[in-house]
Structures are given as C-alpha cells and as structure tokens.
PDB file of C-alpha atoms and ligand atoms in Angstrom:
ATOM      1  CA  UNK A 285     268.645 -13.049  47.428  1.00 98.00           C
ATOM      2  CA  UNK A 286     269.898  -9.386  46.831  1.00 98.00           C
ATOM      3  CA  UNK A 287     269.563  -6.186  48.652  1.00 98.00           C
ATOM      4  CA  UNK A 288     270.995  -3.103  47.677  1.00 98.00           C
ATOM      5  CA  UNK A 289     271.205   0.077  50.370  1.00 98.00           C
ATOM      6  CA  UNK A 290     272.063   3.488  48.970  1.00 98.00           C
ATOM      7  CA  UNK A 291     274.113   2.660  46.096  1.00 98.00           C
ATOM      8  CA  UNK A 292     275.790   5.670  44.507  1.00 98.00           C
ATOM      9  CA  UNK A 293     278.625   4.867  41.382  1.00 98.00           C
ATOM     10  CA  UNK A 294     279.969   8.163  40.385  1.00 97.00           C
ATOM     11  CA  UNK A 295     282.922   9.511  37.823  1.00 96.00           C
ATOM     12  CA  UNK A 296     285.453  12.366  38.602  1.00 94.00           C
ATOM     13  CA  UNK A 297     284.678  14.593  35.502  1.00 91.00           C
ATOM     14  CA  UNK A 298     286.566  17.775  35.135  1.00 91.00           C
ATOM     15  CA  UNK A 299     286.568  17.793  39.179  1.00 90.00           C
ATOM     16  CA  UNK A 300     283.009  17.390  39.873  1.00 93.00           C
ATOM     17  CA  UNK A 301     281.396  14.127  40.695  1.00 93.00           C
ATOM     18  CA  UNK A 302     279.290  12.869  37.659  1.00 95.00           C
ATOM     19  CA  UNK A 303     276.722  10.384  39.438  1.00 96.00           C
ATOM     20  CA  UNK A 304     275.547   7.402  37.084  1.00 97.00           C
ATOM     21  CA  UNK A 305     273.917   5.403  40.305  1.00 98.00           C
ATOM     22  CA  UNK A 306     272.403   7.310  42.674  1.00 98.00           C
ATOM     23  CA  UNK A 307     271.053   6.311  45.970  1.00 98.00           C
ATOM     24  CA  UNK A 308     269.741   2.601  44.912  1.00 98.00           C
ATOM     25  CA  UNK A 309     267.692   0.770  46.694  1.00 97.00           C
ATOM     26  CA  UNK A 310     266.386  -2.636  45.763  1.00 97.00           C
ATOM     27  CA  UNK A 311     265.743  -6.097  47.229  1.00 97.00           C
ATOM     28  CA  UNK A 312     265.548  -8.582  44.657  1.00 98.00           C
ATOM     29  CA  UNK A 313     263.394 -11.911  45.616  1.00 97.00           C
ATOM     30  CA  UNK A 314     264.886 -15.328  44.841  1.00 97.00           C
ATOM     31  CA  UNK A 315     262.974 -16.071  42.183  1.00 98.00           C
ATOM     32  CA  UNK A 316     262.326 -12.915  40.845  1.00 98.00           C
ATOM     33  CA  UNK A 317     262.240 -12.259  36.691  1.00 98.00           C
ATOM     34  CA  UNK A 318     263.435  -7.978  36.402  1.00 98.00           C
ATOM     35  CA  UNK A 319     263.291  -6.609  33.458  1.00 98.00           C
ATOM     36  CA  UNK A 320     265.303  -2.880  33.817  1.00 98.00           C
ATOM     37  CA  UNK A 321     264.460  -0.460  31.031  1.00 98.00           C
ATOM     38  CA  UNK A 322     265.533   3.277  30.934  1.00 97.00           C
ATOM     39  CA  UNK A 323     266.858   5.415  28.302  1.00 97.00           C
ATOM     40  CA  UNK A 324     270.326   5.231  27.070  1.00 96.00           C
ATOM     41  CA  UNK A 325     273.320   6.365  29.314  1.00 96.00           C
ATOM     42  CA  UNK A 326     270.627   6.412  32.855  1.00 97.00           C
ATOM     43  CA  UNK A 327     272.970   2.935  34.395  1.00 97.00           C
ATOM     44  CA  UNK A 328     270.914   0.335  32.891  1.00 97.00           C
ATOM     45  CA  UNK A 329     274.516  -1.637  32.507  1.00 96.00           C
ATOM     46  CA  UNK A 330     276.310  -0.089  35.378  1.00 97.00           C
ATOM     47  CA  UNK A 331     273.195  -1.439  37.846  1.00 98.00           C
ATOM     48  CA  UNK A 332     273.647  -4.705  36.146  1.00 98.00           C
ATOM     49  CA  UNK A 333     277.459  -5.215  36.457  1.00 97.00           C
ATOM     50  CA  UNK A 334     277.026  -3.903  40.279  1.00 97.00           C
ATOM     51  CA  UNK A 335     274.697  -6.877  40.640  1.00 98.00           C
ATOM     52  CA  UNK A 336     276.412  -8.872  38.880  1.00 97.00           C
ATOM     53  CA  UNK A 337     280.170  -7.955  40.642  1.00 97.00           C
ATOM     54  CA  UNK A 338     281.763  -7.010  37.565  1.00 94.00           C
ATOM     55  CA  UNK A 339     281.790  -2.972  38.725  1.00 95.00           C
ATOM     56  CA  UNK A 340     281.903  -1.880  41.921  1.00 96.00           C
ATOM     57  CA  UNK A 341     279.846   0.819  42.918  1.00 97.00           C
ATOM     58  CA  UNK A 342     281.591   4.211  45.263  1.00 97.00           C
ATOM     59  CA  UNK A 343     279.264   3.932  48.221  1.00 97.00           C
ATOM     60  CA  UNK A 344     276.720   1.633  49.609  1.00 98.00           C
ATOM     61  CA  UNK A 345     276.039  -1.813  50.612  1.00 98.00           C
ATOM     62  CA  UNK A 346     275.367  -5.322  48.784  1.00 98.00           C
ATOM     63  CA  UNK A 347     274.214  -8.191  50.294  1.00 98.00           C
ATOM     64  CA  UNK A 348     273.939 -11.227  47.735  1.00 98.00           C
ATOM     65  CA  UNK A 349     272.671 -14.352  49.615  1.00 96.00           C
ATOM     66  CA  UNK A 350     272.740 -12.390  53.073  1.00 94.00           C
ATOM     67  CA  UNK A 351     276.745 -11.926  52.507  1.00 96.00           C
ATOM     68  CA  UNK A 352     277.834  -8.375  52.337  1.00 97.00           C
ATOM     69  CA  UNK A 353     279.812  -8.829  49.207  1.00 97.00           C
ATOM     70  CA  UNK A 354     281.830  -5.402  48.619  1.00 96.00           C
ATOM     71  CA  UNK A 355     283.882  -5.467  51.392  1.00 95.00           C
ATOM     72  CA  UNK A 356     285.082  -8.952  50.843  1.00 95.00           C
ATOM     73  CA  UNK A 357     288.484  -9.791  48.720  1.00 95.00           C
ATOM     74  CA  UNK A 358     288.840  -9.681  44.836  1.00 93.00           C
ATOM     75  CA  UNK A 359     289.102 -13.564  44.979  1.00 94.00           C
ATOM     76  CA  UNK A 360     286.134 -14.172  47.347  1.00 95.00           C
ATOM     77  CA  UNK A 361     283.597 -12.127  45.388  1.00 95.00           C
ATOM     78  CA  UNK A 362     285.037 -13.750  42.075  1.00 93.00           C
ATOM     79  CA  UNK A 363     284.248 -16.913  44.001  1.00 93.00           C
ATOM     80  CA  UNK A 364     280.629 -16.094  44.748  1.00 95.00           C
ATOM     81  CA  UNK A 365     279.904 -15.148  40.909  1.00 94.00           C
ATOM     82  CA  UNK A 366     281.946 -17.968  39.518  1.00 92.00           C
ATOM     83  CA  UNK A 367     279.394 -20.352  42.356  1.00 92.00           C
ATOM     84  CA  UNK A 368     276.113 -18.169  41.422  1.00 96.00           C
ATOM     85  CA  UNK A 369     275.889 -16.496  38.569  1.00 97.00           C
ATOM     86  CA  UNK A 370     275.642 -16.578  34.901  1.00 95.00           C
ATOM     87  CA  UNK A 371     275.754 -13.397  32.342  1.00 95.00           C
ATOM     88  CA  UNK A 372     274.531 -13.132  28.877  1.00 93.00           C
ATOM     89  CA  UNK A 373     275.951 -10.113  26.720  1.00 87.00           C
ATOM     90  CA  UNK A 374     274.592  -8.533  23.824  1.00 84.00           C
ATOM     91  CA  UNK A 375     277.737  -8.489  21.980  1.00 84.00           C
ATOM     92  CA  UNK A 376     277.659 -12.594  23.224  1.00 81.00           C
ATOM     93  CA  UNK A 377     281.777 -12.307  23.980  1.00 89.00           C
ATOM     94  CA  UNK A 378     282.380 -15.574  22.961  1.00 94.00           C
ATOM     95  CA  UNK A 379     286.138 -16.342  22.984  1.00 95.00           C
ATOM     96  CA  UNK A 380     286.888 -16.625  19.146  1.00 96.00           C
ATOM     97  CA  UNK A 381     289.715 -19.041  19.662  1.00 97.00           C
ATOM     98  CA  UNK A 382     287.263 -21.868  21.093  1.00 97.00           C
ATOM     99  CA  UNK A 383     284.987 -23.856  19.812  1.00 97.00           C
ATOM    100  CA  UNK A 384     281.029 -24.035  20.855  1.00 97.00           C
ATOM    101  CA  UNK A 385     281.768 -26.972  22.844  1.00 97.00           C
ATOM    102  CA  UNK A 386     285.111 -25.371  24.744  1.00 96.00           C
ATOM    103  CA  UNK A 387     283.489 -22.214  25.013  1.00 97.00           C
ATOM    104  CA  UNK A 388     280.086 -23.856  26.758  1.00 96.00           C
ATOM    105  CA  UNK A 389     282.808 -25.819  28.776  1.00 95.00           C
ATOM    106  CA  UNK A 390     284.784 -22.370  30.310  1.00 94.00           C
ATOM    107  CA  UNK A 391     282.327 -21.840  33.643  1.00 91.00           C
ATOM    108  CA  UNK A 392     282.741 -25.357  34.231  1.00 92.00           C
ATOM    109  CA  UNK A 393     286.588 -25.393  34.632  1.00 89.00           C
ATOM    110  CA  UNK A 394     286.372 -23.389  37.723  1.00 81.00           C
ATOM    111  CA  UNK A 395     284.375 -25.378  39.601  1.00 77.00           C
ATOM    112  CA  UNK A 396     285.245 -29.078  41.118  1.00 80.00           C
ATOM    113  CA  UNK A 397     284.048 -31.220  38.134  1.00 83.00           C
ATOM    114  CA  UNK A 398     285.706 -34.020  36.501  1.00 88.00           C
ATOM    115  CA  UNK A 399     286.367 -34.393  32.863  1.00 90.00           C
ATOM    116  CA  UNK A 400     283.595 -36.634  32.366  1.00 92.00           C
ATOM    117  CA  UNK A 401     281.086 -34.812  34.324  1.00 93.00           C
ATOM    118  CA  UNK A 402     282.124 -31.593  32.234  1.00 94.00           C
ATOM    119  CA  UNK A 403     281.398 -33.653  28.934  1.00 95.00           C
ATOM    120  CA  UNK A 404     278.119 -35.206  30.386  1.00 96.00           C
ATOM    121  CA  UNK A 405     277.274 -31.489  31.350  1.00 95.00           C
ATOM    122  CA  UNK A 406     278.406 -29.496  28.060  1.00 96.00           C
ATOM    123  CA  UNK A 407     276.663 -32.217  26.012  1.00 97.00           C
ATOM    124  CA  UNK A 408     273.611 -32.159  27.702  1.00 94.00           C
ATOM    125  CA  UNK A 409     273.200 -28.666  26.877  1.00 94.00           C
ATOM    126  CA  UNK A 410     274.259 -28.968  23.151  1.00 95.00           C
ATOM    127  CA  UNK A 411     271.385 -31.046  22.897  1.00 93.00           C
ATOM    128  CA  UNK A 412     269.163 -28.886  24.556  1.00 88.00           C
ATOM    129  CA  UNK A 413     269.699 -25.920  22.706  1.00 87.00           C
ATOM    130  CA  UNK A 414     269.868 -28.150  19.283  1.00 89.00           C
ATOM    131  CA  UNK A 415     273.752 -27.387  18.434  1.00 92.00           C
ATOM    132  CA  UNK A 416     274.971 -30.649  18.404  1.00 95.00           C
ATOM    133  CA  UNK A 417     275.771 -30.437  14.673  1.00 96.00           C
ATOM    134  CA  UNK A 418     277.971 -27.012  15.703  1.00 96.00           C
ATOM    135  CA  UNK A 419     279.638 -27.914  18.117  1.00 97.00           C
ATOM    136  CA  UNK A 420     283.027 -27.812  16.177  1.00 97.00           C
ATOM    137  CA  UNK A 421     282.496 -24.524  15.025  1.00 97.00           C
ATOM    138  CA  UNK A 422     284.170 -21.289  16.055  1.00 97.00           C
ATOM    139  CA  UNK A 423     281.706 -18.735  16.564  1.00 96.00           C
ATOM    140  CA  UNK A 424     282.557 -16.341  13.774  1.00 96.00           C
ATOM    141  CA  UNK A 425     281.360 -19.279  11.998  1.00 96.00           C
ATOM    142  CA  UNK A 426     278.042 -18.531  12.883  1.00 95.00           C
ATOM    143  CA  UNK A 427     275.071 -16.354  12.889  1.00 91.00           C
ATOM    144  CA  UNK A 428     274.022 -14.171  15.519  1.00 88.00           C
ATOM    145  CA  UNK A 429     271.247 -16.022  16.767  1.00 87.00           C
ATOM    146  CA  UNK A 430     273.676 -19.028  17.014  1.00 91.00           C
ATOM    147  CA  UNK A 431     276.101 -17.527  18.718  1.00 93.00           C
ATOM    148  CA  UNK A 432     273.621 -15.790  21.347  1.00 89.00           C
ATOM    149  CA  UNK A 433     272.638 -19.232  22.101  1.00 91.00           C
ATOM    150  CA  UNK A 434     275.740 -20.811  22.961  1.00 94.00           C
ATOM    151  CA  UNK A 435     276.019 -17.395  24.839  1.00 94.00           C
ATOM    152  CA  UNK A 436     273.136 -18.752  27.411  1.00 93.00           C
ATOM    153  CA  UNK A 437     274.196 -22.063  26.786  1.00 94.00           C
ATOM    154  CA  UNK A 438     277.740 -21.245  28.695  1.00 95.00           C
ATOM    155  CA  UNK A 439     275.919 -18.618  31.340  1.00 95.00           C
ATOM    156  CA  UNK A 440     273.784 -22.049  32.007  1.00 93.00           C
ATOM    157  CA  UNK A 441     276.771 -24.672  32.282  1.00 93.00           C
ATOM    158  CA  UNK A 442     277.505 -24.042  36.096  1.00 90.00           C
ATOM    159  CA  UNK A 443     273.891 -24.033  37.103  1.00 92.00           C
ATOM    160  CA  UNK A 444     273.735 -20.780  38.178  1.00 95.00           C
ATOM    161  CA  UNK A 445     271.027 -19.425  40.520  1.00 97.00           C
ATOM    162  CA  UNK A 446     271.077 -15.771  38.998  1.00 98.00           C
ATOM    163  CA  UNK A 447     271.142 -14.990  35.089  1.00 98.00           C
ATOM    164  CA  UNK A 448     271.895 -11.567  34.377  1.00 98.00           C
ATOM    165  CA  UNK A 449     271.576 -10.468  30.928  1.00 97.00           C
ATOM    166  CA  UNK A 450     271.774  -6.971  29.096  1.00 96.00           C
ATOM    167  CA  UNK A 451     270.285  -6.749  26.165  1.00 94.00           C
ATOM    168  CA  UNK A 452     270.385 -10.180  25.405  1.00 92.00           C
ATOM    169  CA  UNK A 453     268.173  -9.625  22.158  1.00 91.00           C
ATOM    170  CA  UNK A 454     269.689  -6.674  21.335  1.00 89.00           C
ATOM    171  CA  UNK A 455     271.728  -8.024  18.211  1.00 85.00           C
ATOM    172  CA  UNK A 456     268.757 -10.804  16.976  1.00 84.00           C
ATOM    173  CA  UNK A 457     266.019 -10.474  14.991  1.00 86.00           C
ATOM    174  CA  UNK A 458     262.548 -10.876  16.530  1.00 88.00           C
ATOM    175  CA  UNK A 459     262.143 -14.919  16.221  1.00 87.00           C
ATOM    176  CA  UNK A 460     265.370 -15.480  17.328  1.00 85.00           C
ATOM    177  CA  UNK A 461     264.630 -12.775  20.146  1.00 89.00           C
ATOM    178  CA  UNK A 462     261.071 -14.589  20.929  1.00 91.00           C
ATOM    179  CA  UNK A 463     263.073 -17.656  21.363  1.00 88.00           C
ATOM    180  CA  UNK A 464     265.586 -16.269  24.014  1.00 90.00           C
ATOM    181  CA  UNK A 465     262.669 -14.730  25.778  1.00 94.00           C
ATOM    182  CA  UNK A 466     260.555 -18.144  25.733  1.00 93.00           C
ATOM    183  CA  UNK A 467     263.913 -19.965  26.991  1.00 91.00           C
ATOM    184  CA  UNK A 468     264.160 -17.664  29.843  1.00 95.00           C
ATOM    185  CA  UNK A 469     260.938 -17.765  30.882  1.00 96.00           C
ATOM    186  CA  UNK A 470     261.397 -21.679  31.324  1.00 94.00           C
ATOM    187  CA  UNK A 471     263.996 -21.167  32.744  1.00 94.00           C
ATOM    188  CA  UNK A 472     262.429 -19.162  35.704  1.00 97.00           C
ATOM    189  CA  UNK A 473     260.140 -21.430  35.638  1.00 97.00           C
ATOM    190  CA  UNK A 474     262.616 -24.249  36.555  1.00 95.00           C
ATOM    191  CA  UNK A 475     263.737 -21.876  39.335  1.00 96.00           C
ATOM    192  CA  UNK A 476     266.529 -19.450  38.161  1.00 97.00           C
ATOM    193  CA  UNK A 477     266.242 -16.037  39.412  1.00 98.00           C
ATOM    194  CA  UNK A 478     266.879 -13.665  35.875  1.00 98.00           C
ATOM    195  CA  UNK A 479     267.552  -9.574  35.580  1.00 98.00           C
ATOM    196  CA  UNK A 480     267.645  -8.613  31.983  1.00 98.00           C
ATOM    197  CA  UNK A 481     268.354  -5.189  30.817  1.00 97.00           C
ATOM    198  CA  UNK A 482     265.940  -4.325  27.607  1.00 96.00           C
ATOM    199  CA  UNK A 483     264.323  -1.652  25.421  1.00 93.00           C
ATOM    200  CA  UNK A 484     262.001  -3.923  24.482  1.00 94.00           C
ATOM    201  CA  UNK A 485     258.695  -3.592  25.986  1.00 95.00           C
ATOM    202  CA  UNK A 486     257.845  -6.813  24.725  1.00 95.00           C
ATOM    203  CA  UNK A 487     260.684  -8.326  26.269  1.00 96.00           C
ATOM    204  CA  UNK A 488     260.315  -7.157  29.365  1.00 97.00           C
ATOM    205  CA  UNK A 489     256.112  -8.442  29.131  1.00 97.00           C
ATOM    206  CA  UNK A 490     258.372 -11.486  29.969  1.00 97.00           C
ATOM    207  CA  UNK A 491     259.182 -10.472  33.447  1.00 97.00           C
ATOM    208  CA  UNK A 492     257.157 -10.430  36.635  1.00 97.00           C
ATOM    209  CA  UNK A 493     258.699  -6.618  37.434  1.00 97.00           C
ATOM    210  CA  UNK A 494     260.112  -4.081  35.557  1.00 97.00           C
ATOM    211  CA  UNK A 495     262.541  -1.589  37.055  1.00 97.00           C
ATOM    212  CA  UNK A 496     262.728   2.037  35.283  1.00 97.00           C
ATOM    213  CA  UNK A 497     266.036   3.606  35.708  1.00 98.00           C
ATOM    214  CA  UNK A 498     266.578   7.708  34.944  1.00 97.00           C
ATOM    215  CA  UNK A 499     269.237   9.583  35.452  1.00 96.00           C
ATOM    216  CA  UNK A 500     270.824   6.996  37.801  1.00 97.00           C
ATOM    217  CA  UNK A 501     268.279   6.436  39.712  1.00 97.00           C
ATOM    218  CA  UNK A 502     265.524   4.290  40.572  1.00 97.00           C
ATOM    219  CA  UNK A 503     261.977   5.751  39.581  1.00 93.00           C
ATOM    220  CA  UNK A 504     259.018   4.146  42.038  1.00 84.00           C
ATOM    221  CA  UNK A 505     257.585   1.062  41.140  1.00 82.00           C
ATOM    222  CA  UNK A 506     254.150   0.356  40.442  1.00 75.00           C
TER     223      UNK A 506
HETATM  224  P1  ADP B 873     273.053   2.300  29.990  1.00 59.67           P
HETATM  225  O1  ADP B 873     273.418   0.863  30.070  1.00 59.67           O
HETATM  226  O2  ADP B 873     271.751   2.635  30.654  1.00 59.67           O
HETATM  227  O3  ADP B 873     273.066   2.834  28.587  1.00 59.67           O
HETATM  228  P2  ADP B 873     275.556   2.737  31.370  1.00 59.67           P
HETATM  229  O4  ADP B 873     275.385   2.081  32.691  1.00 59.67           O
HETATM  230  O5  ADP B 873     276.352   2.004  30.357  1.00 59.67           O
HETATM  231  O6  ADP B 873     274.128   3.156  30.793  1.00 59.67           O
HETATM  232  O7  ADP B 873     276.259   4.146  31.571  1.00 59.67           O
HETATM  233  C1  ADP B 873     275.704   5.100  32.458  1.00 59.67           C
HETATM  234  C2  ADP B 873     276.504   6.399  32.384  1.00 59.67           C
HETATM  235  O8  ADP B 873     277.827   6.207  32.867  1.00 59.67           O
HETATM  236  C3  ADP B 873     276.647   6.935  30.970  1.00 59.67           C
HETATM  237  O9  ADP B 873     276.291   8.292  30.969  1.00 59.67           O
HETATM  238  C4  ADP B 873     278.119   6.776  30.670  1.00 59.67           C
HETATM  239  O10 ADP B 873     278.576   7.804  29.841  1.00 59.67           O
HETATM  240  C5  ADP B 873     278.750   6.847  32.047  1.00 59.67           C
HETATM  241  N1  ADP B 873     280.064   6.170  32.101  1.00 59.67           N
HETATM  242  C6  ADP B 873     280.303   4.861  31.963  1.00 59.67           C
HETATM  243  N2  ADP B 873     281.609   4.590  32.076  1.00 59.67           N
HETATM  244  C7  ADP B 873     282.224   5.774  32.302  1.00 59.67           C
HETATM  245  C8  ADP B 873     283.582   6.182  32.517  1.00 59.67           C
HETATM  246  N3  ADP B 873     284.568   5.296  32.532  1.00 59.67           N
HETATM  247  N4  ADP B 873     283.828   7.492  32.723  1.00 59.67           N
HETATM  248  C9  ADP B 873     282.832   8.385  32.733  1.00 59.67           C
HETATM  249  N5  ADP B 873     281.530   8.077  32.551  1.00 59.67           N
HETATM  250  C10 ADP B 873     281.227   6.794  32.330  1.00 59.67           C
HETATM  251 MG1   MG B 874     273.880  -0.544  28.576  1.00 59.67          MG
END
C-alpha cells in the first residue's frame, strides 16, 4: 500500500541543513496496524503527515497504492487523501462553528454523494459511536473523550482505507483511551489499514508492528 525510498525532510537553520527525516525507508502492508513511538522532537509527526500528504518531505520517493504521489499536482494528491485516507488528531480539530453531525458530514462533501446518502452515512455512524443524543452540539460543548470520538467518527465517514492518527489518546484519560484503542483494533479487523503515533506502550500492544523513530531516523525493526 505504501513504500517509502530514502526520505530525507530537512530545515535551513542558521545555514546548515537541520535533518528531522533522514533516509526512510518503509513499506507499509495493506492491512498493516503501526504503532510509531520515539522520543519527542525525533519526526514521529513529520513521518506521519509525509504519509499522510499533509508535509512534503525534501528528497525521496512515495508510492501510495503503486502511484508515485510527490511528483503529482497539489490537486491530485489532495484527491488521493480526500479518496483514501482518514486522520485523527490529538488536539481532535474539530471545526467549532459546526455541529457533531456537520462536522462528521465534512469528508463526505467532497466526494460524489447525495444528500440522502450523506444523512444515511453520518447517521449511521452517530449511532455507532452512541452520539445520537449530541448530535446538535458544538464541540466545545463537550468533553474530551466526546469530542475525540466524533474526531474518528469524521476520519471514518468517507470509508477510508488508511487511518492515520497521532496521538489519538493523547488528551483522554485511560478508559476513554482503552476505548479508542479497542475501536481501532475493530476496525483493522474490518480491514482498515491504521498508523498511530503513541507514547503509550500500551497503546501501541494494539498494533501488529511498532516503528521506533530517533533522531529522524528509522531504528531496525525486530
Ligand atoms: P515528534 O512528533 O516526534 O515530536 P515532529 O515531527 O513534530 O516530532 O518534529 C521533528 C523535529 O522537526 C523537531 O525537532 C522540530 O523542532 C522540527 N521542526 C518542525 N517544524 C519545524 C520548522 N518549521 N522549522 C524548524 N524545525 C522544525
Ligand atoms: Mg508529534
């Protein structure tokens, strides 16, 4: 599904090159469930947001799906994320101007879905996740489990093959953080391929492979 070749994202500091990926190298397995762990500031985030074409990396080759994906336009790589993939923040950016239900329904607006297909959609996963009763709400009206989980309720409205996720339990306490780890492990189950970023070794006991970034780079795996 993903292979990286000699990925290297660097910063211009003071006229030197400060390197925060260096020389990456990964295939990633349809399928897959990565945890990545490393200390703060070693790329955790920047690996992620390569992956996830939010960032583009200085040097180096991407293939998502057998596409080589950084040399393609803005607007065609927007495509392919918008088509494949779903992200889950820490900080949940919800958009505090919309609802639960509106901002569940964002993903689907960019894909070819009727009105009544997006309602069938965004209500089936209000019942899912048991936020029927909130769906009115604005999300500073609620707590930060709730919000996380309208978080993966939206990264889950367009179906997408690949959840990415950093830190995803980062702002929950550990039942609510259980629970996001229990629904993502169904969730593999049912087929999605998922690369979290955590600290949390009991998070990433989750996950079939853990990656261990330092310094930028990629330490050998076990
Ligand atoms: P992690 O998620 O593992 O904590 P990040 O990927 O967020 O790490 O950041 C990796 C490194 O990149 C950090 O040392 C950070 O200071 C550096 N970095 C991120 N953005 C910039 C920037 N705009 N300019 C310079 N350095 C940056
Ligand atoms: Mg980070």
């Amino acid at each position: 599904m993903i292979k990286l070749e000699h990925i290297f994202k660097w910063y211009n500091i003071a006229g030197a090159r400060s390197y925060v990926l260096k020389d990456i190298n990964l295939t990633i397995e349809q399928g897959d469930f990565i945890s990545i762990m490393g200390p703060s500031g070693s790329g955790k985030s920047t690996l992620l947001n390569v992956i996830g074409l939010l960032d583009e990396p200085d040097e180096g080759k991407y293939y998502f799906m057998e596409e080589e994906v950084l040399s393609l336009k803005a607007k065609k790589r927007t495509a392919i994320s918008q088509a494949n993939m779903g992200y889950v923040f820490q900080a949940y950016h919800l958009i505090d101007e919309l609802t639960v239900y509106e901002n569940i329904e964002t993903p689907l607006l960019y894909k070819q879905h009727g009105s009544s297909e997006r309602k069938a959609i965004v209500a089936d996963l209000l019942d899912r996740f048991g936020i029927v009763g909130k769906k009115d709400l604005f999300p500073a009206q609620l707590s930060g489990g709730q919000q996380q989980i309208v978080g993966i309720a939206r990264a889950l409205a367009a179906s997408p093959k690949l959840l990415l996720a950093d830190e995803p339990t980062g702002n929950l306490n550990s039942k609510q953080g259980e629970e996001v780890m229990q629904l993502f492990k169904q969730l593999n189950d049912d087929g999605v391929t998922i690369i979290q970023v955590t600290h949390s070794e009991k998070n990433a006991a989750y996950s079939k492979r853990i990656l261990n970034l330092l310094d930028g780079q990629l330490k050998k795996e076990d």
